[in-house]
CSV table of C-alpha atoms in Angstrom, one decimal:
chain,number,residue,atom,x,y,z
A,1222,MET,CA,75.7,41.8,107.9
A,1223,LYS,CA,75.8,38.2,106.5
A,1224,ILE,CA,79.2,38.9,105.0
A,1225,PHE,CA,80.7,39.4,108.5
A,1226,ARG,CA,79.5,36.2,110.0
A,1227,LEU,CA,82.2,33.9,108.5
A,1228,PRO,CA,85.3,36.1,109.4
A,1229,ILE,CA,83.9,36.8,112.8
A,1230,SER,CA,83.3,33.1,113.5
A,1231,ILE,CA,86.9,32.3,112.3
A,1232,LEU,CA,88.4,35.0,114.5
A,1233,MET,CA,86.4,33.9,117.5
A,1234,GLY,CA,87.4,30.3,116.9
A,1235,LEU,CA,91.0,31.2,116.7
A,1236,PHE,CA,90.8,33.3,119.9
A,1237,LEU,CA,89.1,30.5,121.9
A,1238,PHE,CA,91.6,28.0,120.5
A,1239,GLY,CA,94.5,30.3,121.5
A,1240,MET,CA,93.2,30.7,125.0
A,1241,ALA,CA,92.7,27.0,125.5
A,1242,SER,CA,96.1,26.1,124.2
A,1243,ALA,CA,97.9,28.7,126.3
A,1244,SER,CA,96.0,27.4,129.3
A,1245,VAL,CA,97.1,23.8,128.7
A,1246,ILE,CA,100.7,24.8,128.1
A,1247,ALA,CA,100.7,26.9,131.3
A,1248,GLN,CA,99.5,24.0,133.4
A,1249,GLY,CA,102.9,22.3,133.3
A,1250,SER,CA,103.3,18.6,133.4
A,1251,THR,CA,105.9,18.0,136.1
A,1252,PRO,CA,104.4,15.8,138.8
A,1253,PRO,CA,104.8,16.9,142.4
A,1254,PRO,CA,107.4,15.0,144.5
A,1255,PRO,CA,106.3,12.7,147.3
A,1256,ASP,CA,105.8,14.4,150.7
A,1257,GLY,CA,109.0,15.6,152.3
A,1258,GLU,CA,111.1,15.0,149.2
A,1259,VAL,CA,112.9,17.8,147.4
A,1260,ARG,CA,112.8,17.6,143.6
A,1261,GLU,CA,116.0,18.3,141.7
A,1262,VAL,CA,115.5,21.4,139.5
A,1263,THR,CA,117.7,22.3,136.6
A,1264,ASP,CA,118.7,25.8,135.5
A,1265,ASN,CA,116.8,25.3,132.3
A,1266,GLU,CA,113.6,24.7,134.2
A,1267,VAL,CA,114.2,27.8,136.3
A,1268,ASN,CA,115.0,29.9,133.2
A,1269,SER,CA,112.1,28.7,131.2
A,1270,ILE,CA,109.8,30.1,133.9
A,1271,ALA,CA,112.0,33.1,134.5
A,1272,ARG,CA,111.9,34.2,130.9
A,1273,GLU,CA,108.1,34.7,131.3
A,1274,VAL,CA,108.6,37.0,134.3
A,1275,TYR,CA,109.9,40.5,134.1
A,1276,CYS,CA,112.5,42.2,136.3
A,1277,PRO,CA,110.8,44.4,138.9
A,1278,VAL,CA,113.5,47.0,138.7
A,1279,CYS,CA,114.8,47.3,135.1
A,1280,GLU,CA,112.4,48.2,132.3
A,1281,SER,CA,111.3,45.3,130.0
A,1282,THR,CA,114.1,42.9,131.0
A,1283,PRO,CA,113.1,39.2,131.4
A,1284,LEU,CA,114.2,37.6,134.7
A,1285,ASP,CA,116.4,35.0,133.0
A,1286,VAL,CA,118.8,37.5,131.5
A,1287,CYS,CA,118.6,40.2,134.3
A,1288,GLN,CA,121.8,40.7,136.4
A,1289,THR,CA,120.4,42.6,139.4
A,1290,GLN,CA,120.2,41.2,142.9
A,1291,ALA,CA,116.4,41.5,142.9
A,1292,CYS,CA,116.2,39.2,139.8
A,1293,ALA,CA,118.7,36.8,141.4
A,1294,ASP,CA,116.5,36.6,144.5
A,1295,TRP,CA,113.4,36.0,142.3
A,1296,ARG,CA,115.2,33.2,140.4
A,1297,ASP,CA,116.1,31.6,143.7
A,1298,LEU,CA,112.5,31.8,144.7
A,1299,ILE,CA,111.4,30.1,141.5
A,1300,ARG,CA,113.9,27.3,142.1
A,1301,THR,CA,112.7,26.8,145.7
A,1302,LYS,CA,109.1,26.7,144.7
A,1303,LEU,CA,109.9,24.1,142.0
A,1304,GLU,CA,111.9,22.0,144.4
A,1305,ASN,CA,108.9,22.0,146.8
A,1306,GLY,CA,106.8,20.5,144.0
A,1307,GLU,CA,104.9,23.6,142.9
A,1308,THR,CA,103.9,23.7,139.2
A,1309,ARG,CA,104.8,26.4,136.7
A,1310,GLN,CA,101.3,27.8,137.0
A,1311,ASP,CA,101.6,27.9,140.8
A,1312,VAL,CA,104.8,30.0,140.5
A,1313,TYR,CA,103.1,32.4,138.0
A,1314,ASP,CA,100.1,32.7,140.3
A,1315,TYR,CA,102.4,33.5,143.3
A,1316,PHE,CA,104.3,36.2,141.4
A,1317,ALA,CA,101.0,37.8,140.2
A,1318,GLU,CA,99.5,37.8,143.7
A,1319,GLN,CA,102.7,39.0,145.4
A,1320,TYR,CA,104.0,41.6,142.9
A,1321,GLY,CA,101.1,42.3,140.6
A,1322,GLY,CA,100.1,40.8,137.2
A,1323,ARG,CA,102.4,43.3,135.4
A,1324,VAL,CA,105.5,41.3,136.3
A,1325,LEU,CA,104.3,38.5,134.1
A,1326,ALA,CA,104.9,38.4,130.3
A,1327,THR,CA,101.4,36.9,130.0
A,1328,PRO,CA,99.2,38.7,132.5
A,1329,PRO,CA,96.4,36.6,134.2
A,1330,ARG,CA,93.2,36.6,132.2
A,1331,GLU,CA,91.0,38.3,134.8
A,1332,GLY,CA,89.7,41.7,135.7
A,1333,LEU,CA,91.0,44.6,133.6
A,1334,ASN,CA,93.8,42.3,132.2
A,1335,LEU,CA,91.1,40.5,130.1
A,1336,LEU,CA,91.0,43.7,128.0
A,1337,LEU,CA,94.5,42.9,126.8
A,1338,TRP,CA,93.1,39.7,125.3
A,1339,ILE,CA,89.9,41.1,124.0
A,1340,MET,CA,91.1,44.4,122.6
A,1341,PRO,CA,93.2,43.0,119.8
A,1342,VAL,CA,90.4,40.7,118.6
A,1343,ALA,CA,87.9,43.5,118.9
A,1344,ALA,CA,90.2,45.8,117.0
A,1345,VAL,CA,90.5,43.3,114.2
A,1346,ILE,CA,86.7,42.7,114.0
A,1347,ILE,CA,86.0,46.5,114.1
A,1348,GLY,CA,88.7,47.1,111.6
A,1349,GLY,CA,87.3,44.4,109.3
A,1350,PHE,CA,83.8,46.0,109.7
A,1351,PHE,CA,85.0,49.4,108.7
A,1352,PHE,CA,87.1,48.1,105.9
A,1353,SER,CA,84.1,46.1,104.5
A,1354,ARG,CA,82.0,49.3,104.7
A,1355,PHE,CA,84.7,51.3,103.0
A,1356,MET,CA,84.9,48.7,100.2
A,1357,LYS,CA,81.1,48.6,99.9
A,1358,ASN,CA,80.9,52.4,99.6
A,1359,LEU,CA,83.6,52.3,97.0
A,1360,ARG,CA,81.6,49.8,95.0
A,1361,MET,CA,78.5,51.9,95.4
A,1362,ALA,CA,80.3,55.0,94.3
A,1363,GLY,CA,81.4,53.0,91.3
A,1364,GLY,CA,77.7,52.7,90.3
A,1365,ASP,CA,76.7,49.2,91.5
A,1366,GLY,CA,73.0,49.6,91.0
A,1367,LYS,CA,72.2,46.4,92.8
A,1368,GLU,CA,72.8,47.9,96.2
A,1369,ASP,CA,69.6,47.9,98.3
A,1370,GLU,CA,69.9,51.4,99.6
A,1371,ILE,CA,70.5,53.0,96.2
A,1372,GLU,CA,67.7,51.0,94.7
A,1373,THR,CA,65.3,52.1,97.4
A,1374,VAL,CA,66.2,55.8,97.1
A,1375,GLU,CA,66.1,55.7,93.3
A,1376,THR,CA,62.7,54.0,93.2
A,1377,ALA,CA,61.3,56.5,95.6
A,1378,VAL,CA,62.7,59.5,93.9
A,1379,VAL,CA,62.2,58.7,90.2
A,1380,PRO,CA,58.6,58.8,89.1
A,1381,PRO,CA,57.5,55.4,87.6
A,1382,SER,CA,56.5,57.0,84.3
A,1383,SER,CA,59.9,58.6,83.6
A,1384,SER,CA,62.7,56.7,81.8
A,1385,PRO,CA,65.4,55.2,84.0
A,1386,ILE,CA,68.1,56.7,81.7
A,1387,PRO,CA,67.8,60.4,80.8
A,1388,GLN,CA,67.9,61.1,77.1
A,1389,SER,CA,71.1,62.7,75.9
A,1390,ASP,CA,72.3,63.9,72.6
A,1391,ASP,CA,75.7,62.8,73.4
A,1392,GLU,CA,76.0,59.2,72.4
A,1393,TYR,CA,79.1,58.6,74.6
A,1394,ILE,CA,77.4,59.7,77.8
A,1395,ALA,CA,74.3,57.6,76.9
A,1396,GLN,CA,76.5,54.6,76.4
A,1397,VAL,CA,78.2,55.1,79.8
A,1398,GLU,CA,74.8,55.5,81.5
A,1399,ARG,CA,73.6,52.3,79.8
A,1400,GLU,CA,76.6,50.4,81.0
A,1401,LEU,CA,76.3,51.8,84.6
A,1402,SER,CA,72.6,50.8,84.8
A,1403,LYS,CA,73.4,47.1,84.0
B,1286,MET,CA,55.7,61.4,99.0
B,1287,SER,CA,58.7,63.2,100.4
B,1288,GLU,CA,57.9,61.9,104.0
B,1289,GLU,CA,57.8,58.4,102.5
B,1290,ILE,CA,61.2,58.9,101.0
B,1291,GLU,CA,62.7,60.2,104.3
B,1292,SER,CA,61.3,57.3,106.3
B,1293,THR,CA,62.6,54.8,103.8
B,1294,VAL,CA,66.1,56.3,103.9
B,1295,GLU,CA,66.0,56.6,107.7
B,1296,LYS,CA,65.0,52.9,108.1
B,1297,LYS,CA,67.9,51.9,105.8
B,1298,SER,CA,70.5,54.1,107.4
B,1299,PHE,CA,70.1,52.7,111.0
B,1300,SER,CA,71.6,49.4,111.8
B,1301,TRP,CA,72.1,47.7,115.1
B,1302,GLY,CA,75.4,46.3,113.8
B,1303,SER,CA,76.7,49.7,113.1
B,1304,ALA,CA,75.5,51.0,116.5
B,1305,ALA,CA,77.3,48.1,118.2
B,1306,VAL,CA,80.5,48.7,116.4
B,1307,TRP,CA,80.4,52.4,117.2
B,1308,ALA,CA,79.7,51.6,120.8
B,1309,ALA,CA,82.8,49.3,120.8
B,1310,VAL,CA,84.9,52.0,119.1
B,1311,ILE,CA,83.9,54.6,121.7
B,1312,SER,CA,84.5,52.1,124.6
B,1313,LEU,CA,88.0,51.3,123.2
B,1314,LEU,CA,88.8,55.0,122.9
B,1315,ALA,CA,87.6,55.6,126.4
B,1316,LEU,CA,89.8,52.7,127.7
B,1317,LEU,CA,92.8,54.0,125.8
B,1318,GLY,CA,92.2,57.5,127.3
B,1319,PHE,CA,91.9,56.0,130.8
B,1320,GLY,CA,95.2,54.1,130.3
B,1321,LEU,CA,96.9,57.2,129.0
B,1322,MET,CA,95.7,59.2,132.1
B,1323,ARG,CA,97.0,56.5,134.4
B,1324,SER,CA,100.3,56.3,132.7
B,1325,THR,CA,100.8,60.1,133.1
B,1326,GLU,CA,100.0,60.0,136.9
B,1327,THR,CA,102.8,61.4,139.0
B,1328,ARG,CA,104.0,60.8,142.5
B,1329,PRO,CA,101.8,62.4,145.2
B,1330,GLU,CA,103.6,65.4,146.5
B,1331,ALA,CA,103.7,67.4,149.7
B,1332,GLY,CA,100.3,69.0,150.3
B,1333,GLU,CA,98.3,66.2,148.7
B,1334,THR,CA,96.2,63.6,150.6
B,1335,ALA,CA,98.2,60.4,151.1
B,1336,PRO,CA,96.6,57.6,149.1
B,1337,ASN,CA,95.3,54.8,151.4
B,1338,VAL,CA,96.9,51.4,151.3
B,1339,GLU,CA,95.9,48.1,152.8
B,1340,LEU,CA,98.7,46.3,154.6
B,1341,LYS,CA,99.2,42.7,155.7
B,1342,PHE,CA,102.1,42.8,158.0
B,1343,PHE,CA,105.0,40.4,158.3
B,1344,ASP,CA,104.6,38.0,161.3
B,1345,GLY,CA,106.3,39.7,164.3
B,1346,TYR,CA,106.0,43.2,162.7
B,1347,GLU,CA,102.3,43.9,163.2
B,1348,TRP,CA,100.9,47.3,164.2
B,1349,GLU,CA,99.3,47.4,167.6
B,1350,GLY,CA,98.8,43.6,167.4
B,1351,ARG,CA,96.9,43.8,164.2
B,1352,GLY,CA,98.0,41.6,161.3
B,1353,VAL,CA,96.1,43.6,158.8
B,1354,SER,CA,95.5,47.3,158.7
B,1355,SER,CA,95.5,50.4,156.5
B,1356,LEU,CA,96.8,53.9,156.4
B,1357,GLU,CA,93.4,55.3,157.1
B,1358,GLU,CA,93.3,53.5,160.4
B,1359,MET,CA,96.4,55.3,161.4
B,1360,ARG,CA,94.9,58.7,161.0
B,1361,GLY,CA,95.6,61.0,164.0
B,1362,ASN,CA,99.2,59.9,164.0
B,1363,VAL,CA,102.2,61.1,162.1
B,1364,VAL,CA,103.2,58.3,159.7
B,1365,ILE,CA,106.7,57.8,158.4
B,1366,LEU,CA,106.0,55.6,155.3
B,1367,ASN,CA,109.2,54.1,154.1
B,1368,PHE,CA,109.6,52.0,150.9
B,1369,TRP,CA,112.7,49.7,151.1
B,1370,SER,CA,114.1,46.5,149.8
B,1371,SER,CA,116.6,44.0,151.0
B,1372,TRP,CA,118.6,44.2,147.7
B,1373,CYS,CA,118.8,48.0,147.9
B,1374,VAL,CA,122.2,49.2,148.9
B,1375,GLU,CA,121.0,52.7,149.8
B,1376,CYS,CA,118.3,51.4,152.1
B,1377,ARG,CA,121.0,50.0,154.3
B,1378,VAL,CA,122.3,53.6,154.8
B,1379,GLU,CA,119.1,54.7,156.5
B,1380,ALA,CA,117.9,51.4,158.1
B,1381,LYS,CA,119.6,52.0,161.5
B,1382,GLU,CA,118.7,55.7,161.7
B,1383,LEU,CA,115.1,54.9,161.1
B,1384,GLU,CA,115.0,52.3,163.8
B,1385,MET,CA,116.8,54.7,166.2
B,1386,ASN,CA,114.3,57.5,165.4
B,1387,TRP,CA,111.4,55.2,165.9
B,1388,LYS,CA,112.6,54.3,169.3
B,1389,LEU,CA,112.9,58.0,170.1
B,1390,HIS,CA,109.3,58.8,169.0
B,1391,GLU,CA,107.5,55.6,169.7
B,1392,ASP,CA,105.3,57.2,172.4
B,1393,ASP,CA,104.8,60.5,170.6
B,1394,GLY,CA,102.1,59.4,168.2
B,1395,VAL,CA,104.5,58.7,165.4
B,1396,ILE,CA,104.1,55.5,163.4
B,1397,TYR,CA,107.1,54.2,161.4
B,1398,LEU,CA,105.8,52.0,158.7
B,1399,GLY,CA,108.1,50.0,156.4
B,1400,ILE,CA,106.9,48.6,153.1
B,1401,ALA,CA,109.1,46.0,151.4
B,1402,HIS,CA,109.1,46.7,147.7
B,1403,VAL,CA,109.5,43.8,145.1
B,1404,ASP,CA,111.3,41.8,147.7
B,1405,VAL,CA,111.3,38.1,148.6
B,1406,GLU,CA,109.9,37.5,152.0
B,1407,PRO,CA,112.7,35.5,153.6
B,1408,LYS,CA,115.2,38.1,152.4
B,1409,SER,CA,113.0,40.9,153.8
B,1410,ILE,CA,112.8,39.2,157.2
B,1411,GLY,CA,116.6,38.6,157.1
B,1412,TYR,CA,117.1,42.3,156.4
B,1413,LEU,CA,114.8,43.4,159.3
B,1414,GLU,CA,116.6,41.1,161.7
B,1415,GLU,CA,120.0,42.2,160.4
B,1416,PHE,CA,119.2,45.8,161.3
B,1417,GLY,CA,117.3,45.0,164.4
B,1418,ILE,CA,114.2,46.8,163.0
B,1419,THR,CA,111.1,46.5,165.3
B,1420,TYR,CA,108.6,48.9,163.8
B,1421,PRO,CA,105.7,47.7,161.7
B,1422,ASN,CA,106.6,46.3,158.3
B,1423,ALA,CA,104.7,44.7,155.5
B,1424,PRO,CA,105.2,43.4,152.0
B,1425,ASP,CA,103.8,45.4,149.1
B,1426,LEU,CA,101.3,42.8,148.0
B,1427,GLY,CA,100.4,43.0,144.3
B,1428,GLY,CA,102.6,46.1,144.1
B,1429,THR,CA,99.6,48.3,144.9
B,1430,ALA,CA,101.3,50.6,147.4
B,1431,ALA,CA,104.2,51.3,145.0
B,1432,GLU,CA,101.6,52.0,142.3
B,1433,LYS,CA,99.5,54.4,144.4
B,1434,TYR,CA,102.6,56.3,145.5
B,1435,ASN,CA,104.1,56.0,142.1
B,1436,ILE,CA,107.6,55.2,143.4
B,1437,THR,CA,110.4,55.1,141.0
B,1438,GLY,CA,113.0,53.3,143.2
B,1439,VAL,CA,113.9,52.6,146.8
B,1440,PRO,CA,114.4,54.0,149.3
B,1441,GLU,CA,111.5,56.6,149.2
B,1442,THR,CA,110.0,58.0,152.3
B,1443,PHE,CA,106.6,59.9,152.7
B,1444,ILE,CA,105.9,61.7,155.9
B,1445,ILE,CA,102.2,62.0,156.5
B,1446,ASP,CA,100.6,64.3,159.1
B,1447,GLN,CA,97.8,63.6,161.5
B,1448,GLU,CA,95.2,64.6,158.9
B,1449,GLY,CA,96.5,62.3,156.3
B,1450,THR,CA,98.3,64.9,154.2
B,1451,ILE,CA,101.7,64.3,152.8
B,1452,VAL,CA,104.1,66.9,154.3
B,1453,HIS,CA,107.5,65.6,153.0
B,1454,VAL,CA,108.7,63.4,150.2
B,1455,GLN,CA,112.2,62.0,150.4
B,1456,LEU,CA,113.8,60.3,147.4
B,1457,GLY,CA,116.8,58.4,148.5
B,1458,PRO,CA,118.0,57.8,152.0
B,1459,ILE,CA,116.6,60.0,154.7
B,1460,SER,CA,118.7,61.2,157.6
B,1461,THR,CA,117.9,61.7,161.3
B,1462,ARG,CA,118.3,65.4,160.9
B,1463,GLN,CA,115.7,65.6,158.1
B,1464,LEU,CA,113.3,63.3,160.0
B,1465,GLU,CA,113.6,65.4,163.2
B,1466,ALA,CA,113.0,68.6,161.4
B,1467,VAL,CA,109.7,67.4,160.0
B,1468,ILE,CA,108.6,65.4,163.0
B,1469,GLN,CA,109.2,68.2,165.5
B,1470,SER,CA,107.1,70.6,163.5
B,1471,LEU,CA,104.2,68.0,163.5
B,1472,ILE,CA,104.1,66.9,167.1
B,1473,LYS,CA,104.5,70.3,168.7
């Protein structure tokens, strides 16, 4: 299993790094306005949040390009929330709570949603494991006598007194067997 | 000798790593199966038990003075569960009729219950005020009600009898005539 340690460590490192970066990006950096003041919000700010939210009515349409009244209402709501000093993350949290995590392009990392983050990494690790096993079996089938399992079985099966390479009159086969046993 | 061989082979063939990977594979397949089953779920139909939903009513639109309630607590009454939205044009067709019908059956053990689907609260309140709606109404928090009833659009109306069984499903606007036909058969 030693051969899996390095790739698994790299994958886990990348996964944790990705989660930390996404979290930092999602925090947003706009400071809240002083009490009672309304911050001026640009369309770009609204759209940058809206493109991470999906239309509740149309299938797979981000809010920033959706033309339905429902989407227009949601965009207005985003603007109002930003004007009141709420952060990008506050807006996402509100939408997830109010309409369910599925309206977000990046669902919250909690509950069953965590599986969306874990499954791809798990699939890569498991895939790597099976690929490595497959390659190992291929090598074994190719006659790599250094493999532990084969060595054990061979030692147990072949009596110590007998020759490791069976005698053969055919010089070619004998040559092949000698090469394979190296 | 042969026992020795078998035990050697057995020891080598079992590995905790493999067991863990197989367990992970089986778990992933189970999850995928669960997801597939959920994605093929259909809308509850007449004759099926109405799924329970927890509701947090809009201020001023509570049920019997309770800000929070559930469909289960309404058992023993006929429930007209109506999904609507302020941006929905067809909902406007039935809004006044629903209110009129509610007034007609308010004292007959019939509960009219509106659920605002993917709507913005100020708009929902504006809509309720515009049509003079007075029966209990709540937002669909987290979209759970829409998910349980598998609605595909608004308006959709589910008429639920006193035992909690769905007796009528209406896709699109519902008319007074349709409501009366079902309600009269249930409150006899």
